[in-house]
Amino acid sequence: MRKPPDSIASIEDLRRRAHRRVPKPFMEYVENGSFAELTLHANRAELDAIRLRERVMFDVSNRKLGTTMLGEPVKMPVAIAPTGMCGAVWSNGEILSCRAAQAFGIPFSLSSNALLSLEDVAGAVDKPFWFQLYITRDRGFSEEMINRARAAGCSALILTMDLHVEGTRYRDVHNGLGIPPRLTPSNVWSIISHPAWAIAMLHSKRWSFGNYAGRVDPSHIREMAELVKDQLDPSYDQKTVEWVRKLWPRKLILKGILDPEDARLAINAGADAVLVSNHGGRQLDGAGATASILPDIVEAVGDRTEVFADSGVRSGLDVLKFLGLGARACFIGRAYLYGLGAFGEAGVTKALQLLYDELDTAMALTGITDASSVPRSVILDAGRRKRQHQS
Ligand SMILES: Cc1cc2nc3c(=O)[nH]c(=O)nc-3n(C[C@H](O)[C@H](O)[C@H](O)COP(=O)(O)O)c2cc1C
């Protein structure tokens, strides 16, 4: 395992390294937002615009970053978000990322659309992880997947609600990562010119969506991609969540909630937590940045449930901002994928350590000693920001 050099100081440094090692089509798959990428950029712009209240008149020698997410102890209020095709960034990346997260002490979420299957990951790690489910047209298949997640010992199910249909990502279309996938001369060249990545990929357990392997021969990548796309289901709703709730006895998180009323419906349908997320700007382009929407959702359901947030986190300072806006914890997508793409498992560990150290520093300089009770006042002008968003 190659240790990241000491000169890596930020998630941005990991991002640059990942671009050097991973072929362009796969890095663009990670970086992409949908359509004109307005929401992708808004996520960052909104977090960047938030100013933190520095407080200096307190003893901050003892800081506690550890907290709980749905009753599970975590070393910091961060979890790894589900990301499809994570194993295309680094061979067997799902297992490596899960190991890094578990060794660090935070939850790892496996996507339905990962390359490795639930069973591949469960057989290679020691502790339970979280599983993300897309509801499929074939409800029998969704039920099967829920049962498999149960059998694999997953302690939480993340039901993604914002993919009734898929937002178009132009860069994926250009790069041949659409349906069907195309091997264009430029992506063949890109693969050849990244030999370390290509040689490592020869050792991958799988090359296509492992969770669907029972349905289509996994070596038929085109058929597999078509199946995954065909199974997107525009009809799921609150009743479907109630149905999942009956099948899944452990913790249930509803992901992709961006509206206070939807958050109430999610809780009424039996969710244990909501994840305020715009899918990292990959679904509805023009949807609000999560940082601007989060406070209203916390106000609507924060006394009944745990509210998590994602989309745009690139530093521990961003984590503190989301905590100040009322989230109990954040999820990270690209921030961990950059570490994975740059240095594999050691890179994921590095990304997590960077976020931890940055959050620790940010807490000390804002006079906060407990990450589980960050006051709203840490956000400078919180009241004015709320009025601006309402007007
Ligand atoms: C490459 C990539 C693949 C993703 N795949 C999934 C997925 O399969 N299921 C899902 O619910 N969300 C998926 N997401 C969204 C993430 O779970 C998360 O909401 C998003 O990455 C958060 O934004 P961030 O990347 O800025 O941290 C994906 C995101 C990325 C970047």
Short mmCIF file of C-alpha atoms and ligand atoms in Angstrom, two decimals:
data_model
loop_
_atom_site.label_atom_id
_atom_site.label_comp_id
_atom_site.label_asym_id
_atom_site.label_seq_id
_atom_site.Cartn_x
_atom_site.Cartn_y
_atom_site.Cartn_z
CA MET A 1 0.00 0.00 0.00
CA ARG A 2 1.60 3.29 -1.11
CA LYS A 3 1.54 5.91 1.62
CA PRO A 4 0.48 9.38 0.45
CA PRO A 5 3.45 11.77 0.68
CA ASP A 6 3.49 14.30 3.53
CA SER A 7 3.09 17.08 0.97
CA ILE A 8 -0.60 16.12 0.53
CA ALA A 9 -2.28 18.83 2.60
CA SER A 10 -5.88 18.93 1.36
CA ILE A 11 -8.67 17.11 -0.44
CA GLU A 12 -7.82 19.30 -3.44
CA ASP A 13 -4.29 17.82 -3.44
CA LEU A 14 -5.83 14.32 -3.51
CA ARG A 15 -8.13 15.41 -6.34
CA ARG A 16 -5.16 16.52 -8.47
CA ARG A 17 -3.31 13.24 -7.78
CA ALA A 18 -6.40 11.21 -8.68
CA HIS A 19 -6.60 12.97 -12.04
CA ARG A 20 -3.04 11.92 -12.73
CA ARG A 21 -3.67 8.23 -12.01
CA VAL A 22 -7.22 7.56 -13.21
CA PRO A 23 -8.20 7.75 -16.92
CA LYS A 24 -10.21 10.84 -17.88
CA PRO A 25 -13.60 9.18 -18.57
CA PHE A 26 -13.70 7.74 -15.05
CA MET A 27 -12.54 10.93 -13.34
CA GLU A 28 -15.08 12.92 -15.32
CA TYR A 29 -17.71 10.40 -14.21
CA VAL A 30 -16.78 11.36 -10.64
CA GLU A 31 -16.58 15.12 -11.23
CA ASN A 32 -19.69 15.47 -13.43
CA GLY A 33 -22.87 17.22 -12.51
CA SER A 34 -26.04 16.97 -14.56
CA PHE A 35 -26.93 19.29 -17.47
CA ALA A 36 -25.28 22.73 -17.12
CA GLU A 37 -23.88 21.74 -13.69
CA LEU A 38 -25.52 24.75 -12.00
CA THR A 39 -26.39 22.83 -8.85
CA LEU A 40 -22.98 21.17 -8.77
CA HIS A 41 -21.38 24.63 -8.58
CA ALA A 42 -24.08 26.09 -6.32
CA ASN A 43 -23.25 23.47 -3.66
CA ARG A 44 -19.72 24.81 -3.40
CA ALA A 45 -20.63 28.47 -3.84
CA GLU A 46 -23.14 28.27 -1.00
CA LEU A 47 -20.70 26.58 1.39
CA ASP A 48 -17.96 29.03 0.41
CA ALA A 49 -20.25 31.99 1.14
CA ILE A 50 -20.85 30.90 4.73
CA ARG A 51 -18.70 32.67 7.31
CA LEU A 52 -17.93 31.11 10.66
CA ARG A 53 -18.03 32.95 13.99
CA GLU A 54 -14.60 32.87 15.58
CA ARG A 55 -14.69 32.66 19.41
CA VAL A 56 -11.54 33.00 21.49
CA MET A 57 -12.48 33.42 25.15
CA PHE A 58 -12.84 29.72 25.97
CA ASP A 59 -10.63 26.81 26.97
CA VAL A 60 -10.85 24.41 24.04
CA SER A 61 -8.15 21.91 25.10
CA ASN A 62 -10.56 18.98 25.23
CA ARG A 63 -12.43 18.58 21.97
CA LYS A 64 -14.74 15.70 21.22
CA LEU A 65 -15.35 14.92 17.55
CA GLY A 66 -16.86 11.51 18.20
CA THR A 67 -20.64 11.24 18.19
CA THR A 68 -23.29 8.76 17.04
CA MET A 69 -25.19 8.30 13.79
CA LEU A 70 -28.41 6.35 14.30
CA GLY A 71 -27.01 5.00 17.53
CA GLU A 72 -23.72 3.83 15.99
CA PRO A 73 -20.62 5.41 17.50
CA VAL A 74 -18.55 7.35 14.92
CA LYS A 75 -15.11 8.90 15.31
CA MET A 76 -16.34 12.07 13.60
CA PRO A 77 -19.72 13.17 12.20
CA VAL A 78 -18.97 11.95 8.68
CA ALA A 79 -20.01 8.87 6.68
CA ILE A 80 -18.97 7.68 3.23
CA ALA A 81 -21.82 8.21 0.76
CA PRO A 82 -22.87 5.52 -1.73
CA THR A 83 -21.16 6.00 -5.08
CA GLY A 84 -21.82 3.78 -8.08
CA MET A 85 -18.87 2.34 -9.96
CA CYS A 86 -16.47 3.20 -7.15
CA GLY A 87 -14.44 0.15 -8.22
CA ALA A 88 -13.69 1.87 -11.55
CA VAL A 89 -11.69 4.51 -9.70
CA TRP A 90 -9.43 1.90 -8.09
CA SER A 91 -9.60 -1.84 -8.54
CA ASN A 92 -11.85 -3.36 -5.83
CA GLY A 93 -12.30 0.17 -4.47
CA GLU A 94 -15.48 -0.76 -2.60
CA ILE A 95 -13.62 -3.18 -0.32
CA LEU A 96 -10.66 -0.83 0.16
CA SER A 97 -12.87 2.15 1.00
CA CYS A 98 -15.00 0.10 3.37
CA ARG A 99 -11.89 -1.15 5.17
CA ALA A 100 -10.48 2.39 5.43
CA ALA A 101 -13.77 3.77 6.77
CA GLN A 102 -14.18 0.98 9.31
CA ALA A 103 -10.57 1.22 10.52
CA PHE A 104 -11.06 4.97 10.91
CA GLY A 105 -14.36 4.53 12.73
CA ILE A 106 -17.04 5.88 10.39
CA PRO A 107 -19.80 4.20 8.32
CA PHE A 108 -19.26 3.10 4.72
CA SER A 109 -22.27 2.98 2.37
CA LEU A 110 -22.23 0.57 -0.56
CA SER A 111 -24.18 1.62 -3.67
CA SER A 112 -26.65 -0.67 -5.44
CA ASN A 113 -24.65 0.29 -8.54
CA ALA A 114 -21.21 -0.52 -7.19
CA LEU A 115 -19.05 -2.85 -9.23
CA LEU A 116 -18.62 -5.24 -6.30
CA SER A 117 -21.69 -6.92 -4.87
CA LEU A 118 -23.00 -6.86 -1.32
CA GLU A 119 -21.62 -10.34 -0.80
CA ASP A 120 -18.19 -9.46 -2.26
CA VAL A 121 -17.82 -6.65 0.27
CA ALA A 122 -19.38 -8.49 3.23
CA GLY A 123 -16.95 -11.37 2.67
CA ALA A 124 -13.93 -9.06 2.78
CA VAL A 125 -14.61 -6.82 5.80
CA ASP A 126 -15.16 -7.52 9.50
CA LYS A 127 -17.92 -5.13 10.46
CA PRO A 128 -21.39 -4.24 9.19
CA PHE A 129 -21.64 -1.54 6.53
CA TRP A 130 -24.61 0.42 5.16
CA PHE A 131 -26.33 -0.43 1.89
CA GLN A 132 -27.99 1.98 -0.55
CA LEU A 133 -30.97 0.80 -2.55
CA TYR A 134 -32.55 2.12 -5.74
CA ILE A 135 -36.12 0.91 -6.03
CA THR A 136 -36.39 -1.19 -9.19
CA ARG A 137 -39.35 -1.64 -11.53
CA ASP A 138 -39.20 -5.31 -10.69
CA ARG A 139 -40.21 -5.01 -7.03
CA GLY A 140 -39.33 -8.67 -6.51
CA PHE A 141 -35.75 -7.71 -7.28
CA SER A 142 -35.83 -4.82 -4.76
CA GLU A 143 -37.15 -7.23 -2.15
CA GLU A 144 -34.41 -9.71 -2.98
CA MET A 145 -31.81 -6.95 -2.62
CA ILE A 146 -33.24 -5.93 0.78
CA ASN A 147 -33.05 -9.55 1.93
CA ARG A 148 -29.49 -9.84 0.66
CA ALA A 149 -28.54 -6.67 2.56
CA ARG A 150 -30.06 -8.20 5.68
CA ALA A 151 -28.20 -11.46 5.17
CA ALA A 152 -24.95 -9.53 4.57
CA GLY A 153 -25.43 -7.97 8.03
CA CYS A 154 -25.89 -4.37 6.84
CA SER A 155 -26.94 -2.24 9.79
CA ALA A 156 -28.68 0.53 7.82
CA LEU A 157 -30.47 0.81 4.50
CA ILE A 158 -30.25 4.05 2.55
CA LEU A 159 -33.18 4.41 0.20
CA THR A 160 -32.36 6.91 -2.54
CA MET A 161 -35.47 8.90 -3.42
CA ASP A 162 -34.18 11.30 -6.08
CA LEU A 163 -33.73 8.93 -9.00
CA HIS A 164 -37.18 8.41 -10.47
CA VAL A 165 -35.39 9.27 -13.71
CA GLU A 166 -31.76 10.04 -14.31
CA GLY A 167 -30.31 13.52 -14.90
CA THR A 168 -28.15 13.65 -18.04
CA ARG A 169 -24.46 14.16 -17.44
CA TYR A 170 -23.07 15.59 -20.66
CA ARG A 171 -19.48 14.64 -19.97
CA ASP A 172 -20.43 10.98 -19.54
CA VAL A 173 -22.26 11.04 -22.87
CA HIS A 174 -19.21 12.56 -24.59
CA ASN A 175 -16.94 9.96 -23.00
CA GLY A 176 -19.05 6.98 -24.03
CA LEU A 177 -20.22 6.25 -20.47
CA GLY A 178 -23.86 6.29 -21.53
CA ILE A 179 -26.21 3.42 -22.34
CA PRO A 180 -24.84 1.50 -24.15
CA PRO A 181 -21.25 2.20 -23.07
CA ARG A 182 -18.93 3.01 -26.02
CA LEU A 183 -15.23 2.34 -26.29
CA THR A 184 -14.15 5.50 -28.14
CA PRO A 185 -10.60 5.95 -29.50
CA SER A 186 -10.00 8.70 -26.98
CA ASN A 187 -10.99 6.62 -23.96
CA VAL A 188 -8.92 3.68 -25.23
CA TRP A 189 -5.98 6.09 -25.40
CA SER A 190 -6.79 7.43 -21.97
CA ILE A 191 -6.68 3.90 -20.53
CA ILE A 192 -3.41 3.03 -22.28
CA SER A 193 -1.81 6.20 -21.00
CA HIS A 194 -2.68 5.33 -17.38
CA PRO A 195 -0.91 1.94 -17.11
CA ALA A 196 -0.79 1.72 -13.29
CA TRP A 197 -4.59 2.04 -13.16
CA ALA A 198 -5.07 -0.38 -16.08
CA ILE A 199 -2.78 -3.09 -14.66
CA ALA A 200 -4.45 -2.84 -11.25
CA MET A 201 -7.86 -3.16 -12.90
CA LEU A 202 -6.82 -6.56 -14.26
CA HIS A 203 -7.06 -7.74 -10.62
CA SER A 204 -10.61 -6.47 -10.15
CA LYS A 205 -13.08 -9.05 -8.90
CA ARG A 206 -15.71 -7.54 -11.19
CA TRP A 207 -16.07 -5.19 -14.14
CA SER A 208 -19.77 -4.51 -14.05
CA PHE A 209 -22.63 -4.03 -11.60
CA GLY A 210 -22.16 -6.99 -9.24
CA ASN A 211 -25.47 -6.63 -7.40
CA TYR A 212 -27.33 -7.38 -10.63
CA ALA A 213 -25.16 -10.38 -11.55
CA GLY A 214 -27.93 -12.92 -11.02
CA ARG A 215 -30.02 -11.22 -13.72
CA VAL A 216 -27.61 -10.82 -16.61
CA ASP A 217 -24.28 -12.45 -17.42
CA PRO A 218 -21.86 -9.99 -15.75
CA SER A 219 -19.41 -10.27 -18.66
CA HIS A 220 -22.05 -8.69 -20.95
CA ILE A 221 -21.39 -5.12 -19.89
CA ARG A 222 -23.78 -3.60 -22.44
CA GLU A 223 -26.74 -5.77 -21.32
CA MET A 224 -25.88 -5.13 -17.71
CA ALA A 225 -25.85 -1.33 -18.20
CA GLU A 226 -29.17 -1.53 -20.06
CA LEU A 227 -30.72 -3.58 -17.27
CA VAL A 228 -29.66 -1.06 -14.61
CA LYS A 229 -31.11 1.79 -16.67
CA ASP A 230 -34.33 -0.11 -17.50
CA GLN A 231 -34.90 -0.85 -13.84
CA LEU A 232 -35.18 2.85 -12.91
CA ASP A 233 -38.71 3.24 -11.62
CA PRO A 234 -40.57 6.57 -11.86
CA SER A 235 -43.54 5.23 -9.88
CA TYR A 236 -42.18 4.83 -6.36
CA ASP A 237 -43.70 7.02 -3.66
CA GLN A 238 -44.54 7.24 0.03
CA LYS A 239 -46.39 3.90 -0.14
CA THR A 240 -43.28 2.28 -1.55
CA VAL A 241 -41.31 3.58 1.41
CA GLU A 242 -43.92 2.08 3.75
CA TRP A 243 -43.48 -1.22 1.89
CA VAL A 244 -39.68 -1.07 2.32
CA ARG A 245 -40.16 -0.18 5.99
CA LYS A 246 -42.09 -3.43 6.51
CA LEU A 247 -39.35 -5.47 4.84
CA TRP A 248 -36.39 -3.80 6.55
CA PRO A 249 -36.27 -4.07 10.35
CA ARG A 250 -33.05 -2.11 10.89
CA LYS A 251 -32.26 1.59 10.46
CA LEU A 252 -33.72 3.27 7.38
CA ILE A 253 -32.35 6.52 5.90
CA LEU A 254 -34.19 8.38 3.11
CA LYS A 255 -31.67 10.07 0.81
CA GLY A 256 -32.23 12.91 -1.62
CA ILE A 257 -34.74 14.90 0.46
CA LEU A 258 -34.77 18.60 -0.45
CA ASP A 259 -38.12 19.83 0.79
CA PRO A 260 -39.54 20.15 4.34
CA GLU A 261 -42.87 18.57 3.35
CA ASP A 262 -41.07 15.62 1.72
CA ALA A 263 -39.06 15.27 4.94
CA ARG A 264 -42.30 15.03 6.94
CA LEU A 265 -43.69 12.44 4.52
CA ALA A 266 -40.44 10.47 4.82
CA ILE A 267 -40.71 10.36 8.61
CA ASN A 268 -44.41 9.47 8.46
CA ALA A 269 -43.54 6.58 6.14
CA GLY A 270 -41.15 5.23 8.76
CA ALA A 271 -37.69 6.67 8.00
CA ASP A 272 -35.28 6.81 10.94
CA ALA A 273 -33.30 9.64 9.33
CA VAL A 274 -33.29 11.86 6.27
CA LEU A 275 -30.26 12.73 4.18
CA VAL A 276 -30.62 16.19 2.68
CA SER A 277 -28.86 15.80 -0.64
CA ASN A 278 -29.05 16.88 -4.27
CA HIS A 279 -26.96 13.85 -5.27
CA GLY A 280 -23.86 16.03 -5.49
CA GLY A 281 -25.48 18.09 -8.26
CA ARG A 282 -26.02 14.98 -10.42
CA GLN A 283 -29.82 14.95 -10.62
CA LEU A 284 -32.08 18.03 -10.90
CA ASP A 285 -29.91 20.82 -12.25
CA GLY A 286 -31.27 24.02 -10.77
CA ALA A 287 -32.16 22.33 -7.47
CA GLY A 288 -31.09 24.34 -4.45
CA ALA A 289 -27.72 23.91 -2.78
CA THR A 290 -28.10 21.68 0.27
CA ALA A 291 -26.58 24.31 2.55
CA SER A 292 -29.44 26.68 1.71
CA ILE A 293 -32.18 24.06 2.15
CA LEU A 294 -30.92 22.22 5.22
CA PRO A 295 -32.07 24.70 7.93
CA ASP A 296 -35.72 24.53 6.80
CA ILE A 297 -35.68 20.76 6.88
CA VAL A 298 -34.07 20.72 10.32
CA GLU A 299 -36.79 23.11 11.48
CA ALA A 300 -39.49 20.83 10.02
CA VAL A 301 -38.33 17.44 11.33
CA GLY A 302 -35.17 17.94 13.39
CA ASP A 303 -36.99 17.27 16.67
CA ARG A 304 -38.32 13.93 15.35
CA THR A 305 -35.35 12.49 13.53
CA GLU A 306 -31.66 12.70 12.70
CA VAL A 307 -30.97 14.96 9.73
CA PHE A 308 -27.83 14.34 7.68
CA ALA A 309 -26.53 16.38 4.74
CA ASP A 310 -24.23 15.98 1.76
CA SER A 311 -23.22 17.60 -1.53
CA GLY A 312 -20.13 19.73 -1.73
CA VAL A 313 -18.11 18.75 1.36
CA ARG A 314 -14.41 19.19 0.58
CA SER A 315 -12.99 20.00 4.01
CA GLY A 316 -13.58 19.68 7.73
CA LEU A 317 -14.59 23.35 7.70
CA ASP A 318 -17.46 22.41 5.38
CA VAL A 319 -18.43 19.70 7.86
CA LEU A 320 -18.59 22.29 10.65
CA LYS A 321 -20.73 24.54 8.44
CA PHE A 322 -23.26 21.75 7.85
CA LEU A 323 -23.27 20.96 11.59
CA GLY A 324 -23.88 24.65 12.29
CA LEU A 325 -26.82 24.58 9.87
CA GLY A 326 -28.33 21.77 11.93
CA ALA A 327 -27.08 18.50 10.42
CA ARG A 328 -26.14 15.75 12.83
CA ALA A 329 -23.49 14.51 10.39
CA CYS A 330 -22.36 14.78 6.75
CA PHE A 331 -21.83 12.29 3.99
CA ILE A 332 -18.95 12.59 1.54
CA GLY A 333 -18.86 11.39 -2.07
CA ARG A 334 -16.13 12.94 -4.19
CA ALA A 335 -13.90 13.81 -1.22
CA TYR A 336 -13.29 10.12 -0.54
CA LEU A 337 -13.22 9.13 -4.24
CA TYR A 338 -10.33 11.57 -4.79
CA GLY A 339 -8.37 9.83 -2.02
CA LEU A 340 -9.25 6.42 -3.46
CA GLY A 341 -8.25 7.42 -7.00
CA ALA A 342 -4.96 8.90 -5.81
CA PHE A 343 -3.68 6.24 -3.40
CA GLY A 344 -6.27 3.48 -2.95
CA GLU A 345 -7.09 2.50 0.63
CA ALA A 346 -4.32 4.73 2.06
CA GLY A 347 -5.77 7.65 0.11
CA VAL A 348 -9.22 7.15 1.63
CA THR A 349 -7.64 7.05 5.08
CA LYS A 350 -5.74 10.24 4.22
CA ALA A 351 -8.96 11.98 3.09
CA LEU A 352 -10.67 11.02 6.35
CA GLN A 353 -7.70 12.15 8.45
CA LEU A 354 -7.63 15.50 6.64
CA LEU A 355 -11.34 16.06 7.31
CA TYR A 356 -10.86 15.07 10.95
CA ASP A 357 -7.91 17.41 11.51
CA GLU A 358 -9.64 20.30 9.72
CA LEU A 359 -12.84 19.83 11.70
CA ASP A 360 -10.82 19.69 14.90
CA THR A 361 -9.05 22.96 14.05
CA ALA A 362 -12.29 24.64 13.00
CA MET A 363 -13.96 23.60 16.26
CA ALA A 364 -11.07 24.94 18.36
CA LEU A 365 -11.14 28.33 16.62
CA THR A 366 -14.90 28.67 16.97
CA GLY A 367 -14.85 27.76 20.66
CA ILE A 368 -16.69 24.47 20.13
CA THR A 369 -15.67 21.38 22.09
CA ASP A 370 -18.37 18.87 21.18
CA ALA A 371 -19.25 17.98 17.57
CA SER A 372 -22.59 16.56 18.67
CA SER A 373 -23.85 19.93 19.90
CA VAL A 374 -22.67 22.62 17.53
CA PRO A 375 -24.64 25.84 18.13
CA ARG A 376 -26.34 27.62 15.22
CA SER A 377 -24.49 30.75 16.25
CA VAL A 378 -21.31 29.32 14.71
CA ILE A 379 -22.73 30.51 11.39
CA LEU A 380 -22.19 34.24 11.14
CA ASP A 381 -25.38 36.11 10.27
CA ALA A 382 -27.48 32.93 10.29
CA GLY A 383 -30.66 35.03 10.59
CA ARG A 384 -29.81 37.25 7.63
CA ARG A 385 -28.95 34.20 5.48
CA LYS A 386 -32.33 32.66 6.30
CA ARG A 387 -34.18 35.86 5.35
CA GLN A 388 -32.22 36.07 2.08
CA HIS A 389 -33.20 32.51 1.14
CA GLN A 390 -36.83 33.10 2.02
CA SER A 391 -37.10 36.26 -0.06
C1 LIG B 1 -19.34 9.16 -8.85
C2 LIG B 1 -20.59 9.24 -8.02
C3 LIG B 1 -21.49 8.18 -8.02
C4 LIG B 1 -22.64 8.25 -7.24
N1 LIG B 1 -23.48 7.17 -7.17
C5 LIG B 1 -24.53 7.18 -6.33
C6 LIG B 1 -25.32 6.02 -6.14
O1 LIG B 1 -25.08 4.98 -6.75
N2 LIG B 1 -26.37 6.10 -5.29
C7 LIG B 1 -26.67 7.26 -4.59
O2 LIG B 1 -27.63 7.28 -3.82
N3 LIG B 1 -25.91 8.36 -4.74
C8 LIG B 1 -24.84 8.34 -5.57
N4 LIG B 1 -24.06 9.45 -5.68
C9 LIG B 1 -24.34 10.63 -4.84
C10 LIG B 1 -23.59 10.52 -3.51
O3 LIG B 1 -24.15 9.52 -2.71
C11 LIG B 1 -23.63 11.84 -2.74
O4 LIG B 1 -24.97 12.24 -2.58
C12 LIG B 1 -22.83 12.94 -3.42
O5 LIG B 1 -21.62 12.43 -3.92
C13 LIG B 1 -22.52 14.05 -2.43
O6 LIG B 1 -21.84 15.09 -3.06
P1 LIG B 1 -20.24 15.26 -3.03
O7 LIG B 1 -19.71 14.29 -4.04
O8 LIG B 1 -20.04 16.66 -3.43
O9 LIG B 1 -19.78 14.93 -1.65
C14 LIG B 1 -22.91 9.41 -6.47
C15 LIG B 1 -22.01 10.48 -6.50
C16 LIG B 1 -20.86 10.40 -7.26
C17 LIG B 1 -19.89 11.56 -7.23
#
